[in-house]
Tab-separated table of C-alpha atoms and ligand atoms in Angstrom:
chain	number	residue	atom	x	y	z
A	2	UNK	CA	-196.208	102.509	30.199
A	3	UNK	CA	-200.425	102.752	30.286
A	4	UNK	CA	-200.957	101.674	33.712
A	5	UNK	CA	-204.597	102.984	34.535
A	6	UNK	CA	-206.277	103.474	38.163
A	7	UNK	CA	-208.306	100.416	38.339
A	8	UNK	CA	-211.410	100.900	40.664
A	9	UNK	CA	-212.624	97.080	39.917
A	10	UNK	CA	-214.439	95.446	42.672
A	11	UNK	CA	-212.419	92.217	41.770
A	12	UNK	CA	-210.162	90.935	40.099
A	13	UNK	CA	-208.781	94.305	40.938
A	14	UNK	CA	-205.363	95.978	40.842
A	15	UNK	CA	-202.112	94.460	41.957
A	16	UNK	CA	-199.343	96.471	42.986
A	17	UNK	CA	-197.194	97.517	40.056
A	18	UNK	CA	-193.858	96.202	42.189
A	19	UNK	CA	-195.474	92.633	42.459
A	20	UNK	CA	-196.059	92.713	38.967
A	21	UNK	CA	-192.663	93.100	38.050
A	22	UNK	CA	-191.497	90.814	39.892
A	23	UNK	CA	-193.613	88.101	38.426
A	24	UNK	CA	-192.461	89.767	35.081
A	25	UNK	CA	-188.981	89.607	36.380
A	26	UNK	CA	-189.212	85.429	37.364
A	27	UNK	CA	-191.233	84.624	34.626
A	28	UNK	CA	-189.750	82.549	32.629
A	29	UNK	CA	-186.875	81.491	34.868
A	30	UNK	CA	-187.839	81.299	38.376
A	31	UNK	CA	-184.160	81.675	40.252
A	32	UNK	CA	-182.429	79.606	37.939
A	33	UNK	CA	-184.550	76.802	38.040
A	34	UNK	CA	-184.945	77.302	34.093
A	35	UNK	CA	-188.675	77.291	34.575
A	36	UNK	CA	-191.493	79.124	35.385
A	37	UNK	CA	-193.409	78.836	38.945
A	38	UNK	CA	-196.248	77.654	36.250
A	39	UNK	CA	-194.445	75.039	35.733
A	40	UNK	CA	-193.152	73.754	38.745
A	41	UNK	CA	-194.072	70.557	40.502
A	42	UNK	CA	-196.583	71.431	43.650
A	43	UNK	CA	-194.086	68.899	45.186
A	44	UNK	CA	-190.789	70.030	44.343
A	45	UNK	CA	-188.669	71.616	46.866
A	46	UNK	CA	-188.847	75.571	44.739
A	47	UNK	CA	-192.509	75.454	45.374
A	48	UNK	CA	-192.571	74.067	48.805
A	49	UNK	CA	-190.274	76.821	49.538
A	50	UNK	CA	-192.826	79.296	48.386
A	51	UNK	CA	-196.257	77.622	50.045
A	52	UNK	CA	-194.233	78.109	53.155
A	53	UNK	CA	-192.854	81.558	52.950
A	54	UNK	CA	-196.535	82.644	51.674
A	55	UNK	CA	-198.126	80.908	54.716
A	56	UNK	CA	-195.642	81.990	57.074
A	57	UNK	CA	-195.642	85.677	55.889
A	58	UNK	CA	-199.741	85.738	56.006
A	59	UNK	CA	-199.284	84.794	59.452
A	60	UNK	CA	-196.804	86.969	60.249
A	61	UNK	CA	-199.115	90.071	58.438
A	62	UNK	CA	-202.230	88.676	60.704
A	63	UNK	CA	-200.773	87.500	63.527
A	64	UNK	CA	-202.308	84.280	63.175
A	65	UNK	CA	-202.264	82.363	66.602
A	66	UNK	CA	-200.478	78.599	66.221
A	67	UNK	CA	-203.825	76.888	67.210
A	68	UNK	CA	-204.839	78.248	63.274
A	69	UNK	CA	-204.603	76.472	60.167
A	70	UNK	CA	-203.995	78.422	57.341
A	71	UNK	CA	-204.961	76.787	54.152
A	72	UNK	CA	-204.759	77.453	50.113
A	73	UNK	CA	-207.540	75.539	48.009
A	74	UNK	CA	-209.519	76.584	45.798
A	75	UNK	CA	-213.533	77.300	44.621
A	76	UNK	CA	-214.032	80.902	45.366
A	77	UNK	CA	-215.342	82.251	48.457
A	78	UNK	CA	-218.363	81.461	46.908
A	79	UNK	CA	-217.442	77.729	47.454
A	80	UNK	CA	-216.897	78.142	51.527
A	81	UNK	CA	-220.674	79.113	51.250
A	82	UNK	CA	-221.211	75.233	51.207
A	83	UNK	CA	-217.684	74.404	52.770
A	84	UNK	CA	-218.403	76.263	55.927
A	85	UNK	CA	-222.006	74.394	56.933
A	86	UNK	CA	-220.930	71.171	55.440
A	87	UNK	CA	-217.865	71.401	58.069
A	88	UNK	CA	-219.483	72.948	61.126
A	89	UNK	CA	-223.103	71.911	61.255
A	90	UNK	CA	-222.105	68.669	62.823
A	91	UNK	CA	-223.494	69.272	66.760
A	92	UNK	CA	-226.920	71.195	66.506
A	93	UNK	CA	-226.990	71.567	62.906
A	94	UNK	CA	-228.263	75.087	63.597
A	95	UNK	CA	-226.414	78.317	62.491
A	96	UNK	CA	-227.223	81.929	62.905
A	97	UNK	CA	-226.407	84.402	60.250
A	98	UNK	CA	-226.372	88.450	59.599
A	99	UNK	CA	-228.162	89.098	56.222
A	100	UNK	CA	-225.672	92.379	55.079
A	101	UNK	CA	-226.260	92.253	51.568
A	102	UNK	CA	-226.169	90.394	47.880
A	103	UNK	CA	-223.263	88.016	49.319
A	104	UNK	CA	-224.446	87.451	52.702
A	105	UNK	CA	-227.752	86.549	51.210
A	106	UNK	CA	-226.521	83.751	49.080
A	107	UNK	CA	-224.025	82.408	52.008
A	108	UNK	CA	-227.330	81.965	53.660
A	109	UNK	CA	-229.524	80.461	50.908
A	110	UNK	CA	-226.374	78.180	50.278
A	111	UNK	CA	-226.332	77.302	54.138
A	112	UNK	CA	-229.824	76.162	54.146
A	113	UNK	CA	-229.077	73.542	52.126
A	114	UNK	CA	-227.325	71.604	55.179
A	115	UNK	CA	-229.039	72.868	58.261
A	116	UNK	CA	-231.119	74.794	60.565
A	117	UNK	CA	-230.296	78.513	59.519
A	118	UNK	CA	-231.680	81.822	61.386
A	119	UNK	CA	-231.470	84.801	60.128
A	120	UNK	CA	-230.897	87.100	63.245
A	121	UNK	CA	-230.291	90.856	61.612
A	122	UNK	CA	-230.747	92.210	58.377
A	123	UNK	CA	-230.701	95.613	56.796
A	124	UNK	CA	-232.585	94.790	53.840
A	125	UNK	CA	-235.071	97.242	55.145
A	126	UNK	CA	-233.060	99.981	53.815
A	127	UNK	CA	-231.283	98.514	50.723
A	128	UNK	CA	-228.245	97.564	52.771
A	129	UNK	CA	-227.376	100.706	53.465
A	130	UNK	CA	-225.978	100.126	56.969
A	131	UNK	CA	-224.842	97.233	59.370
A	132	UNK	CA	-227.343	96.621	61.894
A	133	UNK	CA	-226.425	95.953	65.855
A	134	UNK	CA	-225.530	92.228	66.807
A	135	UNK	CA	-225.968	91.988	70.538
A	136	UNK	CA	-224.507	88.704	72.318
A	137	UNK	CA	-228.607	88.037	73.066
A	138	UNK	CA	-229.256	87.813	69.465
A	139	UNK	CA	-227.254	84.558	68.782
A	140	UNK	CA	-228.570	81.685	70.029
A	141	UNK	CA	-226.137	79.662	72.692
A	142	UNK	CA	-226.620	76.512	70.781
A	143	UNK	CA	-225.739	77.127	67.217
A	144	UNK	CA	-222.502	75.306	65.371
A	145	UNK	CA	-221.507	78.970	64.597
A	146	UNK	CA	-222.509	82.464	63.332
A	147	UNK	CA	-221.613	83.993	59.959
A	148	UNK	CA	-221.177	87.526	58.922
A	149	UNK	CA	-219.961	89.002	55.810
A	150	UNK	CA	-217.315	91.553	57.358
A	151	UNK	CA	-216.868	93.954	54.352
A	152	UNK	CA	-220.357	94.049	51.675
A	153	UNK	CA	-218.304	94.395	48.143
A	154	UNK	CA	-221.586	95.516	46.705
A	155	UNK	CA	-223.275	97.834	49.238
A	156	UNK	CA	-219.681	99.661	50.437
A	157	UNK	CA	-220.786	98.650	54.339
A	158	UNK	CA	-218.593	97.438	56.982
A	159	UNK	CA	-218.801	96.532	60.661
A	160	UNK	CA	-217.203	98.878	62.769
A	161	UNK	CA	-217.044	96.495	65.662
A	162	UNK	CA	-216.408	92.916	65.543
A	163	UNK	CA	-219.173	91.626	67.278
A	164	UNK	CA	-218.910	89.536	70.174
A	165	UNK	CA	-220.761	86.003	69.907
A	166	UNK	CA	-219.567	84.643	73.198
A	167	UNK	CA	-218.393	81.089	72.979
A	168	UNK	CA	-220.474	80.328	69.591
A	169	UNK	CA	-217.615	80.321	67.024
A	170	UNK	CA	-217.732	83.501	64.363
A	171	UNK	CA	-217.760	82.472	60.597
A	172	UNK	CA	-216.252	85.576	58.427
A	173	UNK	CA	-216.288	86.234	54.647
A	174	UNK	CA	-213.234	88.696	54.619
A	175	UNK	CA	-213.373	88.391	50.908
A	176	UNK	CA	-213.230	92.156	50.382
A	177	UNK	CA	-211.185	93.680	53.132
A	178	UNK	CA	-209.148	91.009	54.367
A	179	UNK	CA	-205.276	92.604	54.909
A	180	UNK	CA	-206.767	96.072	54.959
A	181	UNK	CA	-206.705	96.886	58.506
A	182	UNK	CA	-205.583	95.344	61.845
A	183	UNK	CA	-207.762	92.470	62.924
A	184	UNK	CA	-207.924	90.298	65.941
A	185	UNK	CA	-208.262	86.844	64.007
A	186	UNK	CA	-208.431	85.409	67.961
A	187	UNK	CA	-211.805	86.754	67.649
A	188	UNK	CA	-212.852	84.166	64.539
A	189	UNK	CA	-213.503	80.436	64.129
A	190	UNK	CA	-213.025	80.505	60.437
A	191	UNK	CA	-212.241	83.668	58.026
A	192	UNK	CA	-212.308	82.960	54.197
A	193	UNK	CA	-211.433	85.157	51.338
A	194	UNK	CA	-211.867	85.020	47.473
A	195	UNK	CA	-207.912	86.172	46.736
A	196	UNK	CA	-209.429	88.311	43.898
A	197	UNK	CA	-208.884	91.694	45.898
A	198	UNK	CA	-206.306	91.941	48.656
A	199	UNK	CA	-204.273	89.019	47.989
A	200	UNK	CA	-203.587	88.123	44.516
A	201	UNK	CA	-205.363	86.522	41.341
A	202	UNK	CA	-208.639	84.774	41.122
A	203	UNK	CA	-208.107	81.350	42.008
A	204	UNK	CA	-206.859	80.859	45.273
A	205	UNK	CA	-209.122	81.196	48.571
A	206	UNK	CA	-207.380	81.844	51.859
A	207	UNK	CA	-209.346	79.821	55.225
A	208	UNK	CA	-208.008	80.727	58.548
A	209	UNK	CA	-209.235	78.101	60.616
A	210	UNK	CA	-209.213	77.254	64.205
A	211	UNK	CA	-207.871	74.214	64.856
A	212	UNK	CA	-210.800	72.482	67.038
A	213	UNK	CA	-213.153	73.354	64.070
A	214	UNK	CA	-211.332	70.691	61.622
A	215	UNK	CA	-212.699	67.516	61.695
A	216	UNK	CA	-216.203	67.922	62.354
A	217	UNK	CA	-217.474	67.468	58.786
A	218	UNK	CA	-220.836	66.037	58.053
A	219	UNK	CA	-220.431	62.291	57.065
A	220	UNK	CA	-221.407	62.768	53.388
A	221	UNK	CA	-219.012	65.719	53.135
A	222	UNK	CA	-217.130	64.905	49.774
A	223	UNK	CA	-212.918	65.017	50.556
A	224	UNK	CA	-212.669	67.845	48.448
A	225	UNK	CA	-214.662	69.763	50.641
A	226	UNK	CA	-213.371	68.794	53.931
A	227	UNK	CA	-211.634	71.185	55.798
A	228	UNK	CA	-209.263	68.277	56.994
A	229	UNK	CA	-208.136	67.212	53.779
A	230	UNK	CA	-206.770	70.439	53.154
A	231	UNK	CA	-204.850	70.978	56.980
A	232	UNK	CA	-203.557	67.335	56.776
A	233	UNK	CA	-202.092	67.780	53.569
A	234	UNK	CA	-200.700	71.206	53.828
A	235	UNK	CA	-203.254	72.615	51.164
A	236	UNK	CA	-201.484	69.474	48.905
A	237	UNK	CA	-203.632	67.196	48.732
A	238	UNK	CA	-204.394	67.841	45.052
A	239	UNK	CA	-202.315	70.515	43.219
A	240	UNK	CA	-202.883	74.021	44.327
A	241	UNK	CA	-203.431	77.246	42.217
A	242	UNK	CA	-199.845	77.526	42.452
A	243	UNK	CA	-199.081	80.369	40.568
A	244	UNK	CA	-202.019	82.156	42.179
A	245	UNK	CA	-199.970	81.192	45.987
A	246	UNK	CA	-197.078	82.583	44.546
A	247	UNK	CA	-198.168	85.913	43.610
A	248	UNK	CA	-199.975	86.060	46.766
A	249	UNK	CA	-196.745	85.450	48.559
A	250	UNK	CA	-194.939	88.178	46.380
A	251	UNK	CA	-198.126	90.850	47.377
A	252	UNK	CA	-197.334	89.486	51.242
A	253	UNK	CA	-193.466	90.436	50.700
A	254	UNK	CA	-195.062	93.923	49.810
A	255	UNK	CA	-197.663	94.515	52.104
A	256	UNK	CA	-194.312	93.347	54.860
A	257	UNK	CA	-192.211	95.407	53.275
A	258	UNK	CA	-194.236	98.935	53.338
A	259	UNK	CA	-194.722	98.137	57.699
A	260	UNK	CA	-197.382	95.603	57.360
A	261	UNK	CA	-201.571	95.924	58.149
A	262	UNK	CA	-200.804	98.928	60.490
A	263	UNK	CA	-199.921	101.015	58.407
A	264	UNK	CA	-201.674	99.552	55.531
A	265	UNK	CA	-204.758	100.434	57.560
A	266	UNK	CA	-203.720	104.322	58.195
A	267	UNK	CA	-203.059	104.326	53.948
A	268	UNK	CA	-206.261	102.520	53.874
A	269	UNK	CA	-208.103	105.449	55.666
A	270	UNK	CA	-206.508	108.086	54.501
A	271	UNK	CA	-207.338	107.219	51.443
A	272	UNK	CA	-211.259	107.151	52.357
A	273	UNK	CA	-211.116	109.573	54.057
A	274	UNK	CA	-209.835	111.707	50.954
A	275	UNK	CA	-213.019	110.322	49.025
A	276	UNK	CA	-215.571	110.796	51.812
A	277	UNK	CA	-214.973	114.221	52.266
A	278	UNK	CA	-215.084	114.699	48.293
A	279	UNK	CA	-219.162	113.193	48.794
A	280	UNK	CA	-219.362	115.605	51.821
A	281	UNK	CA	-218.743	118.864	49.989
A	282	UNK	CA	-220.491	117.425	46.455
A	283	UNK	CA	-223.391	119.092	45.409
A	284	UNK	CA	-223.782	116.435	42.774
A	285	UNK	CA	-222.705	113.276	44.455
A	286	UNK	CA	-223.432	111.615	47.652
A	287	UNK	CA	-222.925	108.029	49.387
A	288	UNK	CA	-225.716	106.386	49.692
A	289	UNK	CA	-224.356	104.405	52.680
A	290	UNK	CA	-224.992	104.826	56.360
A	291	UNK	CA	-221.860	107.116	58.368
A	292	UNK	CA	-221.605	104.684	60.920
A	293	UNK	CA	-221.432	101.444	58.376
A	294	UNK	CA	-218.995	103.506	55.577
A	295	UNK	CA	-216.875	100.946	54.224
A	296	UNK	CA	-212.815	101.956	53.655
A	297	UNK	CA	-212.610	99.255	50.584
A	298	UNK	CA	-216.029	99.791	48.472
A	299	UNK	CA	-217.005	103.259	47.837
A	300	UNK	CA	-220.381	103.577	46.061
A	301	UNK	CA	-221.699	107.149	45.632
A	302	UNK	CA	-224.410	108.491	42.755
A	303	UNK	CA	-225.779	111.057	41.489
A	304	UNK	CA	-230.020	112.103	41.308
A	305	UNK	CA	-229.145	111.574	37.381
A	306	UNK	CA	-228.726	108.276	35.432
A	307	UNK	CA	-227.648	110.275	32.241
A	308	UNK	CA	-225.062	111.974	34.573
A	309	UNK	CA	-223.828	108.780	35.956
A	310	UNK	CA	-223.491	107.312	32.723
A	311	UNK	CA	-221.418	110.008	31.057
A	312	UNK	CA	-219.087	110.391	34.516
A	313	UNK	CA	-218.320	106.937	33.790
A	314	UNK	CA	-217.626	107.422	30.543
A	315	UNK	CA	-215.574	110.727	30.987
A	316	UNK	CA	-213.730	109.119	33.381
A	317	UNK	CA	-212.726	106.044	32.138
A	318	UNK	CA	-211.175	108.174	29.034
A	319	UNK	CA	-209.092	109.873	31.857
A	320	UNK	CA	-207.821	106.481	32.833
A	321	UNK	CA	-210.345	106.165	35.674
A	322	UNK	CA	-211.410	102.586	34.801
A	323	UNK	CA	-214.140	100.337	35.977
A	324	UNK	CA	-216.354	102.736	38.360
A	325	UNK	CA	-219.679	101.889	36.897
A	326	UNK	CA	-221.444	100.586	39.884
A	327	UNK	CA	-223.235	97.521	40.756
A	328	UNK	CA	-226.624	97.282	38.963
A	329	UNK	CA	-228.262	96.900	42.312
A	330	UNK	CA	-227.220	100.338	43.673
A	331	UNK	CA	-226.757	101.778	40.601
A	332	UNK	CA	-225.032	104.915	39.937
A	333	UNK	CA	-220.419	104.731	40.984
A	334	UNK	CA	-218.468	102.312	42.306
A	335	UNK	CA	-214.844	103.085	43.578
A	336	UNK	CA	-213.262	100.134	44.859
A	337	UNK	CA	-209.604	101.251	46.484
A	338	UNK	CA	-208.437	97.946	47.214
A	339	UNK	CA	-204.675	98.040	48.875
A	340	UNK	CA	-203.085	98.277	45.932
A	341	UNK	CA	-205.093	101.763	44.599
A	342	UNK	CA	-202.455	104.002	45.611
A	343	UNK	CA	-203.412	107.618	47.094
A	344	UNK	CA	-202.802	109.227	44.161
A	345	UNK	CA	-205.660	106.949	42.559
A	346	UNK	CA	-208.098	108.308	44.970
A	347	UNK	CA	-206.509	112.236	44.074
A	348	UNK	CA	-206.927	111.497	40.750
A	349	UNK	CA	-210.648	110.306	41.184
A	350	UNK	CA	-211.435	113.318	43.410
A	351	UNK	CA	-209.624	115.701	41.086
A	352	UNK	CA	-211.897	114.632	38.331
A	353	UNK	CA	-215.041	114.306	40.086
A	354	UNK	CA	-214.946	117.843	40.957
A	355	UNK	CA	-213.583	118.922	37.561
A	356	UNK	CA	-216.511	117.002	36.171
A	357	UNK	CA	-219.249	118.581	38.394
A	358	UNK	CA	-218.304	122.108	37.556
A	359	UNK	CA	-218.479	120.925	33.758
A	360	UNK	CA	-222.216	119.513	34.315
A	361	UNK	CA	-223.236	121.948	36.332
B	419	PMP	N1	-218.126	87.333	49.163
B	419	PMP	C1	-217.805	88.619	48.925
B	419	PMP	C2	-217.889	89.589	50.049
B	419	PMP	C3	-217.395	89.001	47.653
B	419	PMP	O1	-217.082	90.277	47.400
B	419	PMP	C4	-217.318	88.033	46.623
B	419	PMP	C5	-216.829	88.364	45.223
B	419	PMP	N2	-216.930	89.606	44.783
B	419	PMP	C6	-217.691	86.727	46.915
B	419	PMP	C7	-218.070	86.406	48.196
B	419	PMP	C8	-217.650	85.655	45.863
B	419	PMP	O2	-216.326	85.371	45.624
B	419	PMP	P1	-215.839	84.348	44.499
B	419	PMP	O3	-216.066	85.024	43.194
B	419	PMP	O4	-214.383	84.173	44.851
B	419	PMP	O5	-216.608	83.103	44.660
């Protein structure tokens, strides 16, 4: 079997076990004589599985019971209009941290549907770091405040949740959701594009505090609504079902290998094993902030384009695939999603250094 390491921002890899295991039920999903693609969303087989997946995700999170968890669909990119067209509905004002490319079109989305204010940025310095949210910043009034906890593009995360007193905090989680321990009691809402850390494109996972449904803006269409979604049990129209189901079967994984704490410790090992490469490079360096290093999106470069060009090359012939980074940093890309095992990472760092004494 060609299995490659797969260092795609998104869709990215999937463990090989859950793959087999979809393999394994394809076409006969426990006897049923048909495929999960081709179950009803209402029959009792799938029901079954929209529970276990909730119930696991919970489980994984520790999701407090005054949270809704819900499966719809639309991207994260979609819960840039969902979230102000569902919490906008007191002051109509929202604060936001401008992070990067996806923080910056949550908030040009946003502005659509309210008052929005952007209260840190780091577009100063190319998004290189996360800048300091202090509880002074965020003004008492606002519906909510949004941050983008992981930047996919720019490799930053927050070290530090930050606290925004009694003003609910909005999270795109998109790219590190299930990588690390988090307190969800600290959130109003988290979303995530499944695309990453949870399954196939398709699905979007909101966590949503309970007092935050029902508040949608009158000319909210039902689609959109938060409280369609919680009423129904994410049935209201069919689901990406087959997208919930793989999700579950990468839950029953993530459960089985001791959950997000020692995902997390994986997590930074791994990083760890790839930051210290950059440290002792001559050739390659992150162009990312110590303090705002993320452990899911690893960009590093090089001073040369040519070089860049023909380490992607090199290494995609070594079965290194997808590490071309995003046009806007230029340069590498590795994105070790949970899935990339550690010998992924090895295998990168083997070859970066192999490829460095070649160019030198
Ligand atoms: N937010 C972040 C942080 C992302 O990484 C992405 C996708 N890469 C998105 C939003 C957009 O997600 P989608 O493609 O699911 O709309």
């Amino acid at each position: 079997m060609n299995r490659v390491f797969n260092f795609s921002a998104g869709p990215s890899m999937l463990p090989l076990q859950v793959l087999e295991k979809a393999q394994e039920e394809l076409v006969n999903y426990r006897n049923s004589g048909m495929s999960v693609m081709e179950l009803s969303h209402r029959s009792n087989l799938f029901t079954e599985i929209i529970t276990e997946a909730e119930q696991l995700l919970r489980e994984l999170m520790a999701i407090p019971d005054n949270y809704n968890v819900l499966f719809i669909q639309g991207g994260a990119s979609q819960q840039f209009a969902m979230v102000p067209m569902n919490l906008l509905g007191n002051s109509g004002k929202a604060d936001y941290v401008n992070t990067g490319s996806w923080s910056k079109k949550a908030i040009k989305e946003a502005k659509k549907f309210g008052e929005i204010r952007v209260i840190a940025s780091s577009e100063d310095d190319n998004f290189t770091y996360i800048p300091a949210i202090d509880k002074s910043m965020i003004d008492p009034d606002a519906d909510y405040v949004h941050i983008t906890t992981n930047n996919t593009i720019e490799g930053t995360t927050y070290n530090e949740i930050p606290d925004t007193g009694d003003v609910p905090l909005v999270a795109d989680m998109s790219s590190n959701i299930l990588s690390e321990q988090i307190d969800v009691s600290k959130f109003g809402l988290i979303y995530a594009g499944a695309q990453k850390n949870i399954g196939p494109a398709g699905l979007t996972v909101v966590i949503i505090r309970e007092d935050l449904i029902g508040r949608a803006l009158d000319t909210c269409p039902t689609m959109l609504d938060y409280k369609t979604h919680s009423e129904s049990g994410s049935l209201y129209n069919t689901p990406p079902t087959y997208g919930v189901y793989v999700a579950k079967l990468v839950f029953e994984w993530l459960k089985e290998i001791g959950g997000l704490k020692e995902m997390e410790s994986i997590n930074r090992k791994k990083a760890q094993i790839l930051y210290d490469a950059l440290e002792e490079s001559h050739m390659f360096r992150s162009p990312v902030r110590k303090d705002s290093r993320s452990l899911m999106n690893i960009p590093f470069v090089s001073d040369s384009d040519e070089l860049n060009a023909a380490f992607v090359k090199e290494a995609k012939a070594k079965g290194l695939e997808t590490l071309k980074g995003h046009r806007s940093v230029g340069g590498m890309r590795a994105s070790i999603y949970n899935a990339m095992p550690v010998e992924g990472v090895e295998a990168l760092v083997t070859f970066m250094r192999d490829f460095e004494n070649k160019h030198n």
